[in-house]
PDB file of C-alpha atoms and ligand atoms in Angstrom:
ATOM      1  CA  UNK A1333       0.211  -0.023   0.362  1.00 53.00           C
ATOM      2  CA  UNK A1334       1.046   3.068  -0.431  1.00 60.00           C
ATOM      3  CA  UNK A1335       1.991   5.555   2.286  1.00 72.00           C
ATOM      4  CA  UNK A1336      -0.434   8.369   2.986  1.00 88.00           C
ATOM      5  CA  UNK A1337       1.246  12.212   2.474  1.00 95.00           C
ATOM      6  CA  UNK A1338       0.833  14.100   5.218  1.00 97.00           C
ATOM      7  CA  UNK A1339       1.096  17.930   5.533  1.00 98.00           C
ATOM      8  CA  UNK A1340       1.687  19.751   9.052  1.00 98.00           C
ATOM      9  CA  UNK A1341       1.205  23.851   9.026  1.00 98.00           C
ATOM     10  CA  UNK A1342       2.744  25.682  11.726  1.00 98.00           C
ATOM     11  CA  UNK A1343       2.423  29.139  11.017  1.00 97.00           C
ATOM     12  CA  UNK A1344       2.038  32.202  13.603  1.00 95.00           C
ATOM     13  CA  UNK A1345       4.034  35.329  14.668  1.00 93.00           C
ATOM     14  CA  UNK A1346       7.841  35.461  14.779  1.00 89.00           C
ATOM     15  CA  UNK A1347       9.985  34.183  17.747  1.00 88.00           C
ATOM     16  CA  UNK A1348       6.528  32.301  18.936  1.00 91.00           C
ATOM     17  CA  UNK A1349       8.865  28.941  19.268  1.00 90.00           C
ATOM     18  CA  UNK A1350       7.276  27.410  15.883  1.00 93.00           C
ATOM     19  CA  UNK A1351      10.699  25.778  14.663  1.00 92.00           C
ATOM     20  CA  UNK A1352      11.499  24.428  17.461  1.00 93.00           C
ATOM     21  CA  UNK A1353       7.899  23.071  18.243  1.00 97.00           C
ATOM     22  CA  UNK A1354       7.694  21.400  14.208  1.00 97.00           C
ATOM     23  CA  UNK A1355      11.022  20.234  14.142  1.00 97.00           C
ATOM     24  CA  UNK A1356      10.223  17.762  17.139  1.00 97.00           C
ATOM     25  CA  UNK A1357       7.084  17.100  16.015  1.00 98.00           C
ATOM     26  CA  UNK A1358       8.638  16.179  12.527  1.00 98.00           C
ATOM     27  CA  UNK A1359      11.006  14.326  14.537  1.00 97.00           C
ATOM     28  CA  UNK A1360       8.408  12.419  16.474  1.00 98.00           C
ATOM     29  CA  UNK A1361       6.250  11.774  13.119  1.00 97.00           C
ATOM     30  CA  UNK A1362       9.351  11.005  11.262  1.00 96.00           C
ATOM     31  CA  UNK A1363       8.352  13.903   8.720  1.00 97.00           C
ATOM     32  CA  UNK A1364      11.101  16.263   7.377  1.00 96.00           C
ATOM     33  CA  UNK A1365      10.621  19.812   8.609  1.00 97.00           C
ATOM     34  CA  UNK A1366      10.992  22.629   6.304  1.00 97.00           C
ATOM     35  CA  UNK A1367      11.346  25.847   8.024  1.00 97.00           C
ATOM     36  CA  UNK A1368      10.205  29.245   5.596  1.00 97.00           C
ATOM     37  CA  UNK A1369      11.286  31.732   7.353  1.00 96.00           C
ATOM     38  CA  UNK A1370      15.572  30.106   6.819  1.00 97.00           C
ATOM     39  CA  UNK A1371      13.998  30.720   3.124  1.00 98.00           C
ATOM     40  CA  UNK A1372      13.402  34.166   3.102  1.00 98.00           C
ATOM     41  CA  UNK A1373      16.666  35.543   6.040  1.00 97.00           C
ATOM     42  CA  UNK A1374      18.878  33.495   3.528  1.00 98.00           C
ATOM     43  CA  UNK A1375      17.656  35.666   0.357  1.00 98.00           C
ATOM     44  CA  UNK A1376      17.693  38.528   2.652  1.00 98.00           C
ATOM     45  CA  UNK A1377      21.462  37.449   4.073  1.00 98.00           C
ATOM     46  CA  UNK A1378      22.539  37.814  -0.434  1.00 97.00           C
ATOM     47  CA  UNK A1379      20.936  40.311  -1.226  1.00 98.00           C
ATOM     48  CA  UNK A1380      22.662  42.330   2.160  1.00 98.00           C
ATOM     49  CA  UNK A1381      26.200  40.011   1.373  1.00 97.00           C
ATOM     50  CA  UNK A1382      25.756  41.543  -2.381  1.00 96.00           C
ATOM     51  CA  UNK A1383      25.595  45.623  -1.534  1.00 97.00           C
ATOM     52  CA  UNK A1384      21.741  45.948  -2.375  1.00 98.00           C
ATOM     53  CA  UNK A1385      18.820  47.352  -0.874  1.00 98.00           C
ATOM     54  CA  UNK A1386      16.730  44.954   0.550  1.00 98.00           C
ATOM     55  CA  UNK A1387      14.057  47.283   0.907  1.00 98.00           C
ATOM     56  CA  UNK A1388      14.768  47.784  -3.016  1.00 98.00           C
ATOM     57  CA  UNK A1389      12.439  45.049  -5.081  1.00 98.00           C
ATOM     58  CA  UNK A1390      14.194  46.000  -8.011  1.00 98.00           C
ATOM     59  CA  UNK A1391      17.057  45.658  -6.766  1.00 98.00           C
ATOM     60  CA  UNK A1392      16.268  42.493  -4.147  1.00 98.00           C
ATOM     61  CA  UNK A1393      14.836  40.227  -7.270  1.00 97.00           C
ATOM     62  CA  UNK A1394      18.246  40.584  -9.825  1.00 97.00           C
ATOM     63  CA  UNK A1395      18.908  36.944  -7.088  1.00 95.00           C
ATOM     64  CA  UNK A1396      16.336  35.547  -7.765  1.00 94.00           C
ATOM     65  CA  UNK A1397      17.646  33.523 -11.092  1.00 93.00           C
ATOM     66  CA  UNK A1398      19.303  30.725 -10.476  1.00 89.00           C
ATOM     67  CA  UNK A1399      19.016  30.674  -6.911  1.00 94.00           C
ATOM     68  CA  UNK A1400      19.473  27.640  -4.882  1.00 94.00           C
ATOM     69  CA  UNK A1401      18.954  27.560  -1.485  1.00 96.00           C
ATOM     70  CA  UNK A1402      19.314  23.409   0.274  1.00 95.00           C
ATOM     71  CA  UNK A1403      17.799  22.867   3.894  1.00 95.00           C
ATOM     72  CA  UNK A1404      20.130  19.996   5.283  1.00 94.00           C
ATOM     73  CA  UNK A1405      18.190  17.250   7.411  1.00 89.00           C
ATOM     74  CA  UNK A1406      20.705  18.214   9.663  1.00 91.00           C
ATOM     75  CA  UNK A1407      19.016  21.535  10.124  1.00 92.00           C
ATOM     76  CA  UNK A1408      22.091  23.872   7.722  1.00 96.00           C
ATOM     77  CA  UNK A1409      20.952  26.026   5.759  1.00 97.00           C
ATOM     78  CA  UNK A1410      22.768  26.457   2.048  1.00 98.00           C
ATOM     79  CA  UNK A1411      22.272  29.466  -0.297  1.00 97.00           C
ATOM     80  CA  UNK A1412      24.129  28.913  -3.375  1.00 95.00           C
ATOM     81  CA  UNK A1413      26.836  26.213  -1.824  1.00 96.00           C
ATOM     82  CA  UNK A1414      27.697  28.606   1.127  1.00 97.00           C
ATOM     83  CA  UNK A1415      27.053  28.127   4.816  1.00 98.00           C
ATOM     84  CA  UNK A1416      24.577  30.160   6.366  1.00 98.00           C
ATOM     85  CA  UNK A1417      23.299  28.829   9.104  1.00 96.00           C
ATOM     86  CA  UNK A1418      24.218  31.201  11.833  1.00 93.00           C
ATOM     87  CA  UNK A1419      24.081  34.640   9.907  1.00 95.00           C
ATOM     88  CA  UNK A1420      20.948  34.879   8.973  1.00 96.00           C
ATOM     89  CA  UNK A1421      20.425  34.855  12.259  1.00 91.00           C
ATOM     90  CA  UNK A1422      21.766  38.193  13.070  1.00 90.00           C
ATOM     91  CA  UNK A1423      20.157  41.376  13.333  1.00 89.00           C
ATOM     92  CA  UNK A1424      21.278  42.523  10.187  1.00 94.00           C
ATOM     93  CA  UNK A1425      19.362  39.686   8.557  1.00 96.00           C
ATOM     94  CA  UNK A1426      16.043  39.972  11.090  1.00 91.00           C
ATOM     95  CA  UNK A1427      16.315  43.385  10.472  1.00 89.00           C
ATOM     96  CA  UNK A1428      15.399  43.365   7.199  1.00 95.00           C
ATOM     97  CA  UNK A1429      14.008  39.875   5.878  1.00 95.00           C
ATOM     98  CA  UNK A1430      10.095  41.134   6.085  1.00 93.00           C
ATOM     99  CA  UNK A1431      11.117  43.653   3.225  1.00 95.00           C
ATOM    100  CA  UNK A1432      12.222  40.858   1.284  1.00 97.00           C
ATOM    101  CA  UNK A1433       9.259  39.086   2.501  1.00 95.00           C
ATOM    102  CA  UNK A1434       6.701  41.272   1.419  1.00 94.00           C
ATOM    103  CA  UNK A1435       8.029  41.177  -2.491  1.00 96.00           C
ATOM    104  CA  UNK A1436       5.437  39.434  -4.242  1.00 96.00           C
ATOM    105  CA  UNK A1437       8.124  38.025  -6.792  1.00 97.00           C
ATOM    106  CA  UNK A1438      10.527  36.460  -3.984  1.00 97.00           C
ATOM    107  CA  UNK A1439       6.860  34.973  -2.725  1.00 96.00           C
ATOM    108  CA  UNK A1440       5.999  33.224  -5.411  1.00 97.00           C
ATOM    109  CA  UNK A1441       9.762  31.956  -6.284  1.00 96.00           C
ATOM    110  CA  UNK A1442       9.989  30.789  -2.445  1.00 97.00           C
ATOM    111  CA  UNK A1443       6.415  29.224  -2.409  1.00 97.00           C
ATOM    112  CA  UNK A1444       6.994  26.996  -5.713  1.00 96.00           C
ATOM    113  CA  UNK A1445       9.867  25.594  -3.948  1.00 95.00           C
ATOM    114  CA  UNK A1446       7.756  24.823  -0.652  1.00 97.00           C
ATOM    115  CA  UNK A1447       5.011  22.933  -2.675  1.00 98.00           C
ATOM    116  CA  UNK A1448       7.833  20.869  -4.386  1.00 96.00           C
ATOM    117  CA  UNK A1449       9.285  19.648  -1.531  1.00 95.00           C
ATOM    118  CA  UNK A1450       5.216  18.880   0.169  1.00 97.00           C
ATOM    119  CA  UNK A1451       4.472  17.220  -2.893  1.00 96.00           C
ATOM    120  CA  UNK A1452       6.694  14.343  -2.348  1.00 92.00           C
ATOM    121  CA  UNK A1453       7.379  13.760   1.044  1.00 95.00           C
ATOM    122  CA  UNK A1454       4.963  14.074   4.471  1.00 97.00           C
ATOM    123  CA  UNK A1455       5.632  17.573   6.277  1.00 98.00           C
ATOM    124  CA  UNK A1456       6.170  19.786   9.222  1.00 98.00           C
ATOM    125  CA  UNK A1457       6.510  23.172   7.766  1.00 98.00           C
ATOM    126  CA  UNK A1458       5.910  27.102   9.402  1.00 97.00           C
ATOM    127  CA  UNK A1459       5.515  29.976   8.317  1.00 96.00           C
ATOM    128  CA  UNK A1460       3.649  32.915   7.779  1.00 95.00           C
ATOM    129  CA  UNK A1461       1.618  31.542   5.280  1.00 96.00           C
ATOM    130  CA  UNK A1462       2.210  27.988   5.143  1.00 98.00           C
ATOM    131  CA  UNK A1463      -2.024  26.912   5.791  1.00 97.00           C
ATOM    132  CA  UNK A1464      -3.127  29.999   4.041  1.00 96.00           C
ATOM    133  CA  UNK A1465      -1.376  30.249   0.750  1.00 97.00           C
ATOM    134  CA  UNK A1466       1.659  27.480   0.263  1.00 98.00           C
ATOM    135  CA  UNK A1467      -0.253  24.208   1.801  1.00 98.00           C
ATOM    136  CA  UNK A1468      -4.607  25.275   2.173  1.00 97.00           C
ATOM    137  CA  UNK A1469      -5.148  21.445   1.533  1.00 97.00           C
ATOM    138  CA  UNK A1470      -2.641  20.386   4.081  1.00 98.00           C
ATOM    139  CA  UNK A1471      -4.635  18.477   6.859  1.00 98.00           C
ATOM    140  CA  UNK A1472      -3.039  20.039   9.922  1.00 98.00           C
ATOM    141  CA  UNK A1473      -3.325  23.285  10.539  1.00 98.00           C
ATOM    142  CA  UNK A1474      -1.822  25.014  13.352  1.00 98.00           C
ATOM    143  CA  UNK A1475      -1.730  28.742  14.319  1.00 97.00           C
ATOM    144  CA  UNK A1476       0.867  29.271  17.146  1.00 96.00           C
ATOM    145  CA  UNK A1477       0.586  32.334  19.076  1.00 95.00           C
ATOM    146  CA  UNK A1478       2.244  33.646  22.298  1.00 95.00           C
ATOM    147  CA  UNK A1479       2.477  37.302  24.045  1.00 94.00           C
ATOM    148  CA  UNK A1480       4.485  39.767  22.780  1.00 94.00           C
ATOM    149  CA  UNK A1481       6.328  40.011  26.152  1.00 94.00           C
ATOM    150  CA  UNK A1482       7.184  35.625  25.972  1.00 94.00           C
ATOM    151  CA  UNK A1483       8.436  35.479  22.700  1.00 94.00           C
ATOM    152  CA  UNK A1484      11.105  38.411  22.958  1.00 95.00           C
ATOM    153  CA  UNK A1485      12.490  36.868  26.317  1.00 95.00           C
ATOM    154  CA  UNK A1486      12.412  33.617  24.121  1.00 92.00           C
ATOM    155  CA  UNK A1487      14.076  34.825  21.072  1.00 90.00           C
ATOM    156  CA  UNK A1488      16.805  37.283  23.677  1.00 94.00           C
ATOM    157  CA  UNK A1489      17.761  33.939  25.515  1.00 92.00           C
ATOM    158  CA  UNK A1490      17.827  32.275  21.909  1.00 87.00           C
ATOM    159  CA  UNK A1491      19.881  34.405  20.013  1.00 89.00           C
ATOM    160  CA  UNK A1492      22.033  34.658  23.618  1.00 92.00           C
ATOM    161  CA  UNK A1493      22.739  30.552  23.428  1.00 89.00           C
ATOM    162  CA  UNK A1494      23.613  31.697  19.869  1.00 85.00           C
ATOM    163  CA  UNK A1495      26.594  34.098  20.847  1.00 89.00           C
ATOM    164  CA  UNK A1496      24.426  36.349  19.086  1.00 86.00           C
ATOM    165  CA  UNK A1497      24.448  39.762  20.587  1.00 87.00           C
ATOM    166  CA  UNK A1498      21.455  41.930  21.163  1.00 90.00           C
ATOM    167  CA  UNK A1499      19.474  43.722  24.135  1.00 95.00           C
ATOM    168  CA  UNK A1500      16.164  42.101  24.670  1.00 96.00           C
ATOM    169  CA  UNK A1501      14.651  45.934  24.105  1.00 96.00           C
ATOM    170  CA  UNK A1502      16.223  45.401  20.770  1.00 94.00           C
ATOM    171  CA  UNK A1503      14.612  42.324  20.496  1.00 93.00           C
ATOM    172  CA  UNK A1504      11.356  42.887  21.064  1.00 95.00           C
ATOM    173  CA  UNK A1505      10.924  45.950  18.520  1.00 94.00           C
ATOM    174  CA  UNK A1506      12.078  43.777  16.325  1.00 91.00           C
ATOM    175  CA  UNK A1507       9.690  41.021  17.214  1.00 92.00           C
ATOM    176  CA  UNK A1508       6.905  44.101  17.001  1.00 94.00           C
ATOM    177  CA  UNK A1509       8.413  45.511  13.628  1.00 92.00           C
ATOM    178  CA  UNK A1510       8.209  42.501  11.983  1.00 90.00           C
ATOM    179  CA  UNK A1511       4.728  41.252  13.458  1.00 93.00           C
ATOM    180  CA  UNK A1512       3.497  44.473  12.117  1.00 94.00           C
ATOM    181  CA  UNK A1513       5.301  44.360   8.416  1.00 90.00           C
ATOM    182  CA  UNK A1514       4.267  40.604   8.142  1.00 90.00           C
ATOM    183  CA  UNK A1515       1.028  40.975   9.431  1.00 94.00           C
ATOM    184  CA  UNK A1516       0.220  44.273   7.127  1.00 94.00           C
ATOM    185  CA  UNK A1517       1.652  43.047   3.173  1.00 92.00           C
ATOM    186  CA  UNK A1518      -0.668  42.651   0.827  1.00 92.00           C
ATOM    187  CA  UNK A1519       0.313  39.810  -0.689  1.00 92.00           C
ATOM    188  CA  UNK A1520      -0.390  36.363   1.882  1.00 91.00           C
ATOM    189  CA  UNK A1521       0.292  38.484   5.113  1.00 93.00           C
ATOM    190  CA  UNK A1522       0.018  36.115   8.365  1.00 94.00           C
ATOM    191  CA  UNK A1523      -3.043  35.828   9.187  1.00 94.00           C
ATOM    192  CA  UNK A1524      -4.668  32.752  10.973  1.00 96.00           C
ATOM    193  CA  UNK A1525      -6.339  29.920   8.138  1.00 97.00           C
ATOM    194  CA  UNK A1526     -10.292  29.663   9.009  1.00 96.00           C
ATOM    195  CA  UNK A1527      -9.669  25.848   9.105  1.00 96.00           C
ATOM    196  CA  UNK A1528      -6.582  26.289  11.994  1.00 98.00           C
ATOM    197  CA  UNK A1529      -6.389  24.878  15.979  1.00 98.00           C
ATOM    198  CA  UNK A1530      -5.301  27.769  17.768  1.00 97.00           C
ATOM    199  CA  UNK A1531      -2.326  26.776  19.961  1.00 96.00           C
ATOM    200  CA  UNK A1532      -1.417  29.686  22.772  1.00 96.00           C
ATOM    201  CA  UNK A1533       2.420  28.527  23.891  1.00 94.00           C
ATOM    202  CA  UNK A1534       2.498  31.201  26.323  1.00 92.00           C
ATOM    203  CA  UNK A1535       2.371  29.599  30.269  1.00 92.00           C
ATOM    204  CA  UNK A1536       2.920  26.146  28.288  1.00 94.00           C
ATOM    205  CA  UNK A1537       6.037  23.621  27.889  1.00 94.00           C
ATOM    206  CA  UNK A1538       7.946  22.814  24.657  1.00 94.00           C
ATOM    207  CA  UNK A1539       6.516  19.088  25.613  1.00 97.00           C
ATOM    208  CA  UNK A1540       3.353  20.330  25.649  1.00 97.00           C
ATOM    209  CA  UNK A1541       3.393  22.251  22.782  1.00 97.00           C
ATOM    210  CA  UNK A1542       3.933  19.173  20.868  1.00 98.00           C
ATOM    211  CA  UNK A1543       2.105  17.467  22.005  1.00 98.00           C
ATOM    212  CA  UNK A1544      -0.927  19.259  22.024  1.00 98.00           C
ATOM    213  CA  UNK A1545       0.221  19.592  17.861  1.00 98.00           C
ATOM    214  CA  UNK A1546       0.310  15.749  18.149  1.00 98.00           C
ATOM    215  CA  UNK A1547      -3.312  15.585  19.774  1.00 98.00           C
ATOM    216  CA  UNK A1548      -4.189  17.287  16.487  1.00 98.00           C
ATOM    217  CA  UNK A1549      -2.587  16.034  13.911  1.00 98.00           C
ATOM    218  CA  UNK A1550      -3.989  12.946  15.325  1.00 97.00           C
ATOM    219  CA  UNK A1551      -7.299  14.000  15.850  1.00 97.00           C
ATOM    220  CA  UNK A1552      -7.015  15.733  12.195  1.00 97.00           C
ATOM    221  CA  UNK A1553      -5.791  13.121  10.895  1.00 96.00           C
ATOM    222  CA  UNK A1554      -5.981   9.318  12.519  1.00 94.00           C
ATOM    223  CA  UNK A1555      -1.970   8.143  12.256  1.00 94.00           C
ATOM    224  CA  UNK A1556      -1.107   6.327  15.965  1.00 94.00           C
ATOM    225  CA  UNK A1557       1.554   9.096  17.066  1.00 93.00           C
ATOM    226  CA  UNK A1558       5.115   7.220  18.073  1.00 92.00           C
ATOM    227  CA  UNK A1559       6.231   6.263  21.514  1.00 90.00           C
ATOM    228  CA  UNK A1560       8.129   9.039  22.468  1.00 93.00           C
TER     229      UNK A1560
HETATM  230  O1   DC B1982      10.104  32.244  11.375  1.00 93.36           O
HETATM  231  P1   DC B1982      11.084  33.344  10.822  1.00 93.36           P
HETATM  232  O2   DC B1982      11.198  34.761  11.881  1.00 93.36           O
HETATM  233  O3   DC B1982      13.147  32.850  10.750  1.00 93.36           O
HETATM  234  O4   DC B1982      11.179  34.105   9.091  1.00 93.36           O
HETATM  235  C1   DC B1982      11.364  35.605   8.785  1.00 93.36           C
HETATM  236  C2   DC B1982      10.393  36.028   7.764  1.00 93.36           C
HETATM  237  O5   DC B1982      10.173  35.412   7.085  1.00 93.36           O
HETATM  238  C3   DC B1982       9.280  36.803   9.065  1.00 93.36           C
HETATM  239  O6   DC B1982       9.234  38.121   9.706  1.00 93.36           O
HETATM  240  C4   DC B1982       8.104  36.478   8.407  1.00 93.36           C
HETATM  241  C5   DC B1982       9.407  36.159   6.917  1.00 93.36           C
HETATM  242  N1   DC B1982       8.379  35.044   6.413  1.00 93.36           N
HETATM  243  C6   DC B1982       7.308  35.306   5.823  1.00 93.36           C
HETATM  244  O7   DC B1982       6.788  35.623   4.612  1.00 93.36           O
HETATM  245  N2   DC B1982       6.749  33.468   5.284  1.00 93.36           N
HETATM  246  C7   DC B1982       6.907  32.552   5.757  1.00 93.36           C
HETATM  247  N3   DC B1982       6.379  31.505   5.533  1.00 93.36           N
HETATM  248  C8   DC B1982       7.962  32.427   6.526  1.00 93.36           C
HETATM  249  C9   DC B1982       8.690  33.003   6.940  1.00 93.36           C
END
């Protein structure tokens, strides 16, 4: 019997813990984790590294032809063969990625890649528009939120661990700014899909959030969740 391909879409605002939860859920289910934010970040880094203006669509789209973004199973992100895993988390990229993500030609190119990945295998894909635009037929759609304050503290602590130098105030400003731009852009803005399940992780541990997502996966698809 052919195995059924399942897509789990996890959307929500910046730093809501989507990637941490999505990674663990993917690991437990044996699905591939796809971090679509990393793809927008990789384009942003490429634009800045070339000395182009990330607020200029005319300049930024010139890098699209032939650009290859490779999300490795081990979590590394390669852009045209260069390992950009760490640099795409730097404040310079975080502060500019929402401008790049608002450009329709860039979104269309990355969405094509994302859909191609989800066609071949079962995925847990996190982003902003996965349930609403990229995979509207995903069997499982989660909208994961947390308060701005909680998100800022979590991202700040994550940055410290990764050796990225920021202040809590700067992280909170960045999170608010990105929420605003991501929610108000014209094309595929951040919003919950009508058939998504809301999970507020403000007062949840990572494990509790993972269990909440797995329960929705079971309820919506009927698959047995492996022991973990
Ligand atoms: O999830 P993240 O913070 O790494 O995402 C970086 C930026 O990319 C975020 O500010 C919005 C954008 N993004 C998007 O517009 N659509 C997606 N599917 C994923 C990310």
